[in-house]
Short mmCIF file of C-alpha atoms in Angstrom, two decimals:
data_model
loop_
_atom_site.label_atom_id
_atom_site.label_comp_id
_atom_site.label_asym_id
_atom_site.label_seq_id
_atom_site.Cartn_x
_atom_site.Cartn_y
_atom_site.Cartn_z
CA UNK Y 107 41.54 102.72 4.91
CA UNK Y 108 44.47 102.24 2.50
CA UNK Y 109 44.84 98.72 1.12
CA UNK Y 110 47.40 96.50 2.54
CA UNK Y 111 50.63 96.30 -0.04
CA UNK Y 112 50.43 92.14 -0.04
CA UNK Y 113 46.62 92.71 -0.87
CA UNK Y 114 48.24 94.16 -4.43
CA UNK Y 115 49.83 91.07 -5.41
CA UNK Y 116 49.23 89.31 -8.17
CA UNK Y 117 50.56 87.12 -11.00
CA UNK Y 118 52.86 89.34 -12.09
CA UNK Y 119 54.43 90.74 -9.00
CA UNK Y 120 55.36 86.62 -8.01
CA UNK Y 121 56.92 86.39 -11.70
CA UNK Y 122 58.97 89.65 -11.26
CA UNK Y 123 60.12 88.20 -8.09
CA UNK Y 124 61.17 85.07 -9.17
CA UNK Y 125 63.05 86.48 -11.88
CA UNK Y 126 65.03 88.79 -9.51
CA UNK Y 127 66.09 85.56 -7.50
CA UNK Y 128 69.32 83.39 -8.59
CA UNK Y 129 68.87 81.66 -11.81
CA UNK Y 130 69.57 78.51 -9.77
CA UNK Y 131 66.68 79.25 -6.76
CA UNK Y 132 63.22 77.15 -8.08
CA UNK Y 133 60.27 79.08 -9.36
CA UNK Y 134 57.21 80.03 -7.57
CA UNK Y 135 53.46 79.32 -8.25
CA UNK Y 136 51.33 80.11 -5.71
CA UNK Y 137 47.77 78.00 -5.17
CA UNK Y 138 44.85 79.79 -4.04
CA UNK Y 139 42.70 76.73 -2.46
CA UNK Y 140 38.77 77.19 -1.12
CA UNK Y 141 39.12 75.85 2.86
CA UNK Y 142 41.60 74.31 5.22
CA UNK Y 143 40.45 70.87 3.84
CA UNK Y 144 41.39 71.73 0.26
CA UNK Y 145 45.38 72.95 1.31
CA UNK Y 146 45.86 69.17 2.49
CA UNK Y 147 43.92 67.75 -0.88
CA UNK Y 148 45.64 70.21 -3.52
CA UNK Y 149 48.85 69.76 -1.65
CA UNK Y 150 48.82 65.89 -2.55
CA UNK Y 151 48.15 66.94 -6.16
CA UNK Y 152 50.56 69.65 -7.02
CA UNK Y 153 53.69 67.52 -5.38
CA UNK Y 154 53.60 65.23 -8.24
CA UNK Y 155 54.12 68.07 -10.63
CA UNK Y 156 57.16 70.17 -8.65
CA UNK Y 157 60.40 69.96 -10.94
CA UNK Y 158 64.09 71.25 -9.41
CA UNK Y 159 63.08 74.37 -11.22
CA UNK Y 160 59.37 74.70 -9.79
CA UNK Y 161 57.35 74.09 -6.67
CA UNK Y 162 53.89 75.06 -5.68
CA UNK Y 163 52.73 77.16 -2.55
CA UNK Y 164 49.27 77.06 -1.72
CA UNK Y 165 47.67 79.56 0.31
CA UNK Y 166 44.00 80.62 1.45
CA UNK Y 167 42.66 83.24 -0.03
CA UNK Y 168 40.69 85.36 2.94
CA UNK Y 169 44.00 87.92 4.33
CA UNK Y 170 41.73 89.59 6.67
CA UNK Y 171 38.87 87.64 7.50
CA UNK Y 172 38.33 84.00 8.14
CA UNK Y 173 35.92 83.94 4.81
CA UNK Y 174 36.42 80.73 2.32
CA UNK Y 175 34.82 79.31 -0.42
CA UNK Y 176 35.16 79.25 -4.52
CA UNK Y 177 33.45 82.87 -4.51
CA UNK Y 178 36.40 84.09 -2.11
CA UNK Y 179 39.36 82.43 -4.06
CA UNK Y 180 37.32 83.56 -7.02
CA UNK Y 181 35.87 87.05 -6.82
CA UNK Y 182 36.88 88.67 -3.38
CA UNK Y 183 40.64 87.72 -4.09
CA UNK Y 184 41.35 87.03 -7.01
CA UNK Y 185 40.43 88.46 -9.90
CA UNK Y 186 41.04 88.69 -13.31
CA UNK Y 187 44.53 90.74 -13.65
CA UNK Y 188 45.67 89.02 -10.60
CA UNK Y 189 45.66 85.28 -11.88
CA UNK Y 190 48.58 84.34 -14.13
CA UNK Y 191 51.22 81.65 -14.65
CA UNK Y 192 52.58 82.25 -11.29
CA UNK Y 193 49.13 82.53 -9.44
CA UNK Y 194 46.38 80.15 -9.92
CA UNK Y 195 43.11 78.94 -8.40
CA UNK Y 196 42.42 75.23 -7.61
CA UNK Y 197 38.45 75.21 -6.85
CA UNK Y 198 35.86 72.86 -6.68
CA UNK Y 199 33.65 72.42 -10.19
CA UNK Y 200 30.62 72.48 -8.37
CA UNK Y 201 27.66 72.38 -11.56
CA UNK Y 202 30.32 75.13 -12.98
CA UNK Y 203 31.90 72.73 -15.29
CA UNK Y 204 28.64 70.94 -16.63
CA UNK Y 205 27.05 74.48 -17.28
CA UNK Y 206 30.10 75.59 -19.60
CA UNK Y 207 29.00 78.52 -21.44
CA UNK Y 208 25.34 78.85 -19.77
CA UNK Y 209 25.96 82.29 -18.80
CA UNK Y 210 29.01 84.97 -17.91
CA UNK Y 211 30.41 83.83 -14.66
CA UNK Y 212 30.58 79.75 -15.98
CA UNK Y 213 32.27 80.33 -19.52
CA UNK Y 214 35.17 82.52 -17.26
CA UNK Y 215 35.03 79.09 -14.86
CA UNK Y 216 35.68 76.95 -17.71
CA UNK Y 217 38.10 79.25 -20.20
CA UNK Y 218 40.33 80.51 -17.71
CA UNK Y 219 43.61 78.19 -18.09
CA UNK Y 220 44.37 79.87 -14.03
CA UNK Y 221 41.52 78.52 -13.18
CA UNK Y 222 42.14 74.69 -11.61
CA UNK Y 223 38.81 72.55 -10.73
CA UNK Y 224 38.54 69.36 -9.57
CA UNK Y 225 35.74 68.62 -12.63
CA UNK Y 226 34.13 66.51 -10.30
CA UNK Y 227 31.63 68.31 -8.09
CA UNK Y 228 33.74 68.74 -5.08
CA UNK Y 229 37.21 67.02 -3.53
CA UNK Y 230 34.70 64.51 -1.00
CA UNK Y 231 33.95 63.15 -4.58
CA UNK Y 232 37.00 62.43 -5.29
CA UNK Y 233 37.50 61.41 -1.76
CA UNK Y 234 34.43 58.87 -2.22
CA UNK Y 235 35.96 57.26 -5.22
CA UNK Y 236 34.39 53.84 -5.54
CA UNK Y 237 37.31 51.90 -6.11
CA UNK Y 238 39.24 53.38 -3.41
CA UNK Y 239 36.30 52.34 -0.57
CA UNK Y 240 37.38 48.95 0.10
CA UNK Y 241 40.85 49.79 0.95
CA UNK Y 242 39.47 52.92 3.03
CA UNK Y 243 37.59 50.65 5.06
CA UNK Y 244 40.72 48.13 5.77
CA UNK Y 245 42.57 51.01 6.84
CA UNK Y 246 39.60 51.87 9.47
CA UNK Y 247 39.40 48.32 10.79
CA UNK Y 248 42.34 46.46 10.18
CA UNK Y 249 40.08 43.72 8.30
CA UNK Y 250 40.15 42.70 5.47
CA UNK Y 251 37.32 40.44 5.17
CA UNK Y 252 35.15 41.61 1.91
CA UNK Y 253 32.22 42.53 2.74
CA UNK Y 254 30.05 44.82 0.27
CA UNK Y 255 30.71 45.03 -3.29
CA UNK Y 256 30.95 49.05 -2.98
CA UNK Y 257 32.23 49.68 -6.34
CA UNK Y 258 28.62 47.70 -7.76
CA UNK Y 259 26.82 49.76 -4.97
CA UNK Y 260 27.62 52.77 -6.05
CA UNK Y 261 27.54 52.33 -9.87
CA UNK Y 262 23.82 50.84 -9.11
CA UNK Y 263 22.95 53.76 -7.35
CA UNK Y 264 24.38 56.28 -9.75
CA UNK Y 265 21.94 54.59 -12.74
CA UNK Y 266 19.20 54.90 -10.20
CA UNK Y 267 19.86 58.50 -10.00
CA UNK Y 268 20.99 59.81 -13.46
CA UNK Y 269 17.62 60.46 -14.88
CA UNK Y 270 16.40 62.65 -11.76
CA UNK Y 271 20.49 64.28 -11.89
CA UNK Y 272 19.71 64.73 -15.82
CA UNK Y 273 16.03 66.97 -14.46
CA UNK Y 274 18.34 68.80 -11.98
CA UNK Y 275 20.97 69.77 -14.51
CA UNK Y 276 18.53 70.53 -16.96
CA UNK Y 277 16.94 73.10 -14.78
CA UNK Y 278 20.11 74.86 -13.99
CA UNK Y 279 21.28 74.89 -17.88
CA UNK Y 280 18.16 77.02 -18.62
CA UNK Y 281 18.84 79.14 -15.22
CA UNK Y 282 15.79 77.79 -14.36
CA UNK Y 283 16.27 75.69 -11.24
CA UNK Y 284 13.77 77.21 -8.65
CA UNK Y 285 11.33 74.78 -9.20
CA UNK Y 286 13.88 71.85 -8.67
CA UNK Y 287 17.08 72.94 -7.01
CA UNK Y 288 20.03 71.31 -5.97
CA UNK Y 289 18.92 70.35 -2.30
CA UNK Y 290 15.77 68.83 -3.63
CA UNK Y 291 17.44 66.73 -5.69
CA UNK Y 292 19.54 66.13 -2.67
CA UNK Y 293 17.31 65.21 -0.42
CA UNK Y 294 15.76 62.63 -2.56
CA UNK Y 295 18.79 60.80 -3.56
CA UNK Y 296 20.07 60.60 0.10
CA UNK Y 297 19.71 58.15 2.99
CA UNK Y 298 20.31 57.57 6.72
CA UNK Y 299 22.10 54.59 6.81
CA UNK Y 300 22.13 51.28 5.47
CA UNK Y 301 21.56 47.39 6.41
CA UNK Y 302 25.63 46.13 5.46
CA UNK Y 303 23.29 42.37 4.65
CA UNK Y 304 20.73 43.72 2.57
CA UNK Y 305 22.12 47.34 1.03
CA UNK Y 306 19.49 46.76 -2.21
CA UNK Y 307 16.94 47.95 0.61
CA UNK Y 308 18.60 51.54 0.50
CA UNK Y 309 18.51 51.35 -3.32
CA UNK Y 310 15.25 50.55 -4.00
CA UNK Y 311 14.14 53.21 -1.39
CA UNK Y 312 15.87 55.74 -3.05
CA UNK Y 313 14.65 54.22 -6.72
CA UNK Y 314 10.94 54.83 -5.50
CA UNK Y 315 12.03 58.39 -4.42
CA UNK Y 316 13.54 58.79 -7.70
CA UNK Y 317 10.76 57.55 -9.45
CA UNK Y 318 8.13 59.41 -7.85
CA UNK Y 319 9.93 63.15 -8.34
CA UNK Y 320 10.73 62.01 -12.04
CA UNK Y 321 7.19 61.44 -13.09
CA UNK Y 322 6.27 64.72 -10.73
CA UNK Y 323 8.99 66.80 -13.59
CA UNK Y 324 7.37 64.71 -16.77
CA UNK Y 325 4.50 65.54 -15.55
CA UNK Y 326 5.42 69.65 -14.91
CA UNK Y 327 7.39 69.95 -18.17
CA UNK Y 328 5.41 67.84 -20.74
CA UNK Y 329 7.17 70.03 -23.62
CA UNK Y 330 10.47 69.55 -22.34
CA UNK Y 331 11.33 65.94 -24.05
CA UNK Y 332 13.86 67.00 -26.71
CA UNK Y 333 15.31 69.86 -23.98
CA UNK Y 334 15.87 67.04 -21.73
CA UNK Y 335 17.52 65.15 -24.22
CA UNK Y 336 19.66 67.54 -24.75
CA UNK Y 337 20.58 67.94 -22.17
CA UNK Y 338 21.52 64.30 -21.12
CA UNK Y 339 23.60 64.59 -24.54
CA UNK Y 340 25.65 67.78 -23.06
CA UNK Y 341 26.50 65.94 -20.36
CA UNK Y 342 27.92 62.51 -21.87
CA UNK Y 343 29.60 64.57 -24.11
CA UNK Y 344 31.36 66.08 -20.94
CA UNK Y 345 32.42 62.31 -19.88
CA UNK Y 346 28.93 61.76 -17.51
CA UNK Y 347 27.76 58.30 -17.52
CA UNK Y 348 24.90 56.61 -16.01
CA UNK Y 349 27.50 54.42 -13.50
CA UNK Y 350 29.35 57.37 -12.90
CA UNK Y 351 26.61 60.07 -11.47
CA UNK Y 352 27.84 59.75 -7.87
CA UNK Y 353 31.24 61.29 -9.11
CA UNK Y 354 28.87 64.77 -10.09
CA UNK Y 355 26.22 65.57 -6.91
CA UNK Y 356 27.20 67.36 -4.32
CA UNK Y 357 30.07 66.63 -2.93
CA UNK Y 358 29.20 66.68 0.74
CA UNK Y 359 25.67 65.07 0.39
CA UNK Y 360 27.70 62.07 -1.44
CA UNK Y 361 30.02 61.99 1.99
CA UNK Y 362 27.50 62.28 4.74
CA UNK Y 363 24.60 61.09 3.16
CA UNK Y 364 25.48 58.33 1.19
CA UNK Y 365 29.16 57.15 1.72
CA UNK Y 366 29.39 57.32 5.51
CA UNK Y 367 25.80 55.30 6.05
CA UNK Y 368 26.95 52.80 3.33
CA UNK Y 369 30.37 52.62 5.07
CA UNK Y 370 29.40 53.15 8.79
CA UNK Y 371 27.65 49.81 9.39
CA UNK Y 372 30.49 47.79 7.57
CA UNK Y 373 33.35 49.32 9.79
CA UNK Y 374 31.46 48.69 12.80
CA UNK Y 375 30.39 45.04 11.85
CA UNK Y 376 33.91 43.97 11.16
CA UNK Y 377 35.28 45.81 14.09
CA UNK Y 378 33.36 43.78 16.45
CA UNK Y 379 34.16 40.65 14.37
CA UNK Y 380 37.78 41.47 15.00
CA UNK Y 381 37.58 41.94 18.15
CA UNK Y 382 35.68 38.59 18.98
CA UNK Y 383 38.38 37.06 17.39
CA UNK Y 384 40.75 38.29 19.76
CA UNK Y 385 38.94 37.46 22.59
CA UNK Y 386 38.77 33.98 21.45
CA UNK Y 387 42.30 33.65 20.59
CA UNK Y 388 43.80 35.17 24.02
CA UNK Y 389 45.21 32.91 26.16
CA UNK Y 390 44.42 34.82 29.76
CA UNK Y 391 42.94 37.90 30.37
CA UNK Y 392 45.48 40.17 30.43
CA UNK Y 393 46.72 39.40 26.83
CA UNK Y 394 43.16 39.51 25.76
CA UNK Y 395 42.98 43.26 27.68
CA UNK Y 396 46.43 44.13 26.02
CA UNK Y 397 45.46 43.15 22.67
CA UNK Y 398 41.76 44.85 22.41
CA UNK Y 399 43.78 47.77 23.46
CA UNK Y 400 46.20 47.48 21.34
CA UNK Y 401 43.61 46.97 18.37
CA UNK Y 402 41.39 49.58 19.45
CA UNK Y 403 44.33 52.29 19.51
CA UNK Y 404 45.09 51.21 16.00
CA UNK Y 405 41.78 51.66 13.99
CA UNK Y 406 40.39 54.61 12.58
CA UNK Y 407 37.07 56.51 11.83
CA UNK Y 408 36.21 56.26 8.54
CA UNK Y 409 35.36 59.67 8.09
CA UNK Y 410 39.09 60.71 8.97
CA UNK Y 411 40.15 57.76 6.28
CA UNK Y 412 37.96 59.19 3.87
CA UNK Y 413 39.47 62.76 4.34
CA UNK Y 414 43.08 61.93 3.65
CA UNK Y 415 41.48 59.38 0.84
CA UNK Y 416 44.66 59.51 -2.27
CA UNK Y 417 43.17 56.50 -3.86
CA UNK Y 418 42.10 58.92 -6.73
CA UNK Y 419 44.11 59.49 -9.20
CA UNK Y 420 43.03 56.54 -12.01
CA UNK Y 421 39.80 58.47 -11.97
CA UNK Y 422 39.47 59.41 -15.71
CA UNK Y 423 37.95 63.01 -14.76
CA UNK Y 424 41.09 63.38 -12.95
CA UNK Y 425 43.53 62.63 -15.71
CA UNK Y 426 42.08 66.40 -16.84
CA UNK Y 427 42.98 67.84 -13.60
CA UNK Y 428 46.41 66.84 -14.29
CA UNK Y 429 46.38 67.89 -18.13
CA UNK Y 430 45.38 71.22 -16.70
CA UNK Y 431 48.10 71.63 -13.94
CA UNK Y 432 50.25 70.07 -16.66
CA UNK Y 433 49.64 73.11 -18.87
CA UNK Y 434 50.42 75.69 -16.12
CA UNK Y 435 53.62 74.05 -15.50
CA UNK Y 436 54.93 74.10 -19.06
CA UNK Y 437 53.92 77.07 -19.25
CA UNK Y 438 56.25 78.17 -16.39
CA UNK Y 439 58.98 75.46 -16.98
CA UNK Y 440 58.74 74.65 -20.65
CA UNK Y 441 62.33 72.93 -20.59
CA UNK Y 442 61.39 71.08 -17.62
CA UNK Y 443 59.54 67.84 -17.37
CA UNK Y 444 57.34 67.67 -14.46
CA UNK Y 445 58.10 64.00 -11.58
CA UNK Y 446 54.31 62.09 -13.63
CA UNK Y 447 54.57 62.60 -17.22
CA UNK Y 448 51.20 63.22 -18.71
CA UNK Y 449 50.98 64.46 -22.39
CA UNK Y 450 48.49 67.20 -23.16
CA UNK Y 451 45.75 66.74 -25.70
CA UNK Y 452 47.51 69.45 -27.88
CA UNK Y 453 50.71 67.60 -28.07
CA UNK Y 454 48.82 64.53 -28.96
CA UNK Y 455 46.62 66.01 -31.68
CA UNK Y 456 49.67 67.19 -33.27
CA UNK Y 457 52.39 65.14 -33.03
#
């Protein structure tokens, strides 16, 4: 069966059509995003880099099938001599970015300048940003009572973690990983929920878990001391840290299996606290009815808080998301200054 004629687009089919439009009509780049989830996420992001001369359209790859993923927007899609300045990819990092050069497919990930990722593992990292939790859980329950210090939670948890996360990567940089993979690693940094009044429970269950599997690996790899160091090196020379390991596992083990249970039990304890408070405060019955009701139609899951989560963008690994969309834009634009002025290291290094 013949190819479709859109399924022949690329880069520079979008370029020759801008330049047959008016001089005065903006510029397209179009955004090749992973899932449904990501046009919402990326759509946040490329809106504070749209000039009067440019804007961004972002699209899902799959034209003929429901398929998604970084593979599809990658391989199935687009390919090499189809990304350009007006066509890009904005993917999730995954382990890509902390692998760099290990083999073929990672050094494209990493050299392509078409090639957006969130450097992070995944958006729900982002999405899970520490600082941005206790304002996610306001918006859920309408209280602002402080509760857990999440920020301290999850930077304790993250040094809890690193050393096993340091094993994991350490596999996968010698494409060695069978013996270790991703989901074990997973499943022994995760947990089902946790007690809002005593959350160093959940820690020091998942420390003993940690512990255990560690001296399992020293114990498997005696000879691997100055690889493993190495390793750990590679990755604070990428801009890891010890507090800062959540920001790096998978993206959607770090929503449902640590975030949600560490946020779960705190939106449901000050819901109810809320709403004893209005039950104490209403005068008659009705007006108590009327103002549970009222309450109750106004709160949110946190899940669905969490998802449109914009909280982000202090993150230091996301000040190179920008640099990088920053660079595609000048690149398109160059006499145009995009809305959030961010200089590039280039123009820094060389003033």
């Amino acid at each position: 069966m013949p190819k479709r004629l859109t399924q022949n687009v690329n880069s520079a089919y979008i370029e020759a059509a801008n330049r047959l439009r008016p001089s005065s009509a903006r510029r397209r780049i179009v955004a090749y995003v992973e899932s449904y989830d990501d046009v919402a996420f990326w759509r946040g992001i490329l809106d504070d880099f749209e000039t009067p001369d440019l804007y961004f359209e972002v699209k899902l790859p799959g034209r003929d099938s429901l398929q998604k993923g970084k593979r599809q927007a990658l391989t199935n899609v687009l390919t090499a001599d189809q990304l350009g300045n007006a066509m890009i990819a904005c993917v999730d990092a995954d382990y890509d970015y902390l692998l760099q050069d290990t083999n073929e497919s990672t050094r494209t990930f990493n050299s392509s300048p078409y090639v957006i990722h969130t450097v992070v593992y995944a958006i729900e990292n982002y999405q899970c940003y520490a600082p941005s939790l206790h304002q996610a859980v306001v918006t859920a329950t309408l209280n602002d009572r402080p509760t857990l210090d999440f920020e301290a939670f999850l930077r304790e948890y993250s040094q809890i973690i690193w050393p096993l996360f340091i094993w994991n990567i350490w596999g996968y940089l010698r494409e060695d990983y069978k013996g270790f993979t991703m989901m074990d690693f997973c499943g022994c940094v995760s947990f089902r929920d946790v007690n809002p009044y005593h959350p160093e429970l959940a820690l020091a269950m998942v420390r003993r878990r940690v512990n255990q599997k560690i001296a399992g690996m020293q114990q498997k790899h005696p000879d691997a001391k100055k690889s493993y160091a190495r390793a750990k090196q590679k990755m604070r020379d990428l801009g890891l840290t010890p507090e800062t390991t959540y920001l790096y596992i998978q993206g959607h083990t770090l929503f449902e299996n640590v975030v949600m249970p560490l946020l779960e039990p705190v939106c449901s304890m000050l819901r109810k606290e809320r709403e004893r408070e209005i039950k104490q405060l209403a005068v008659h019955n009705q007006q108590r009815q009327c103002e549970l009701s009222s309450y109750q139609h106004s709160v949110m899951p946190i899940d669905i808080v969490l998802k449109k989560n914009t909280d982000f963008k202090d993150a230091p690994p996301f000040q190179r998301v920008q640099e990088a969309i920053l660079r595609v834009v000048e690149m398109n634009s160059p006499k145009t200054t995009p809305t959030n002025e961010i200089s590039s290291p280039t123009q820094t290094d060389n003033p």
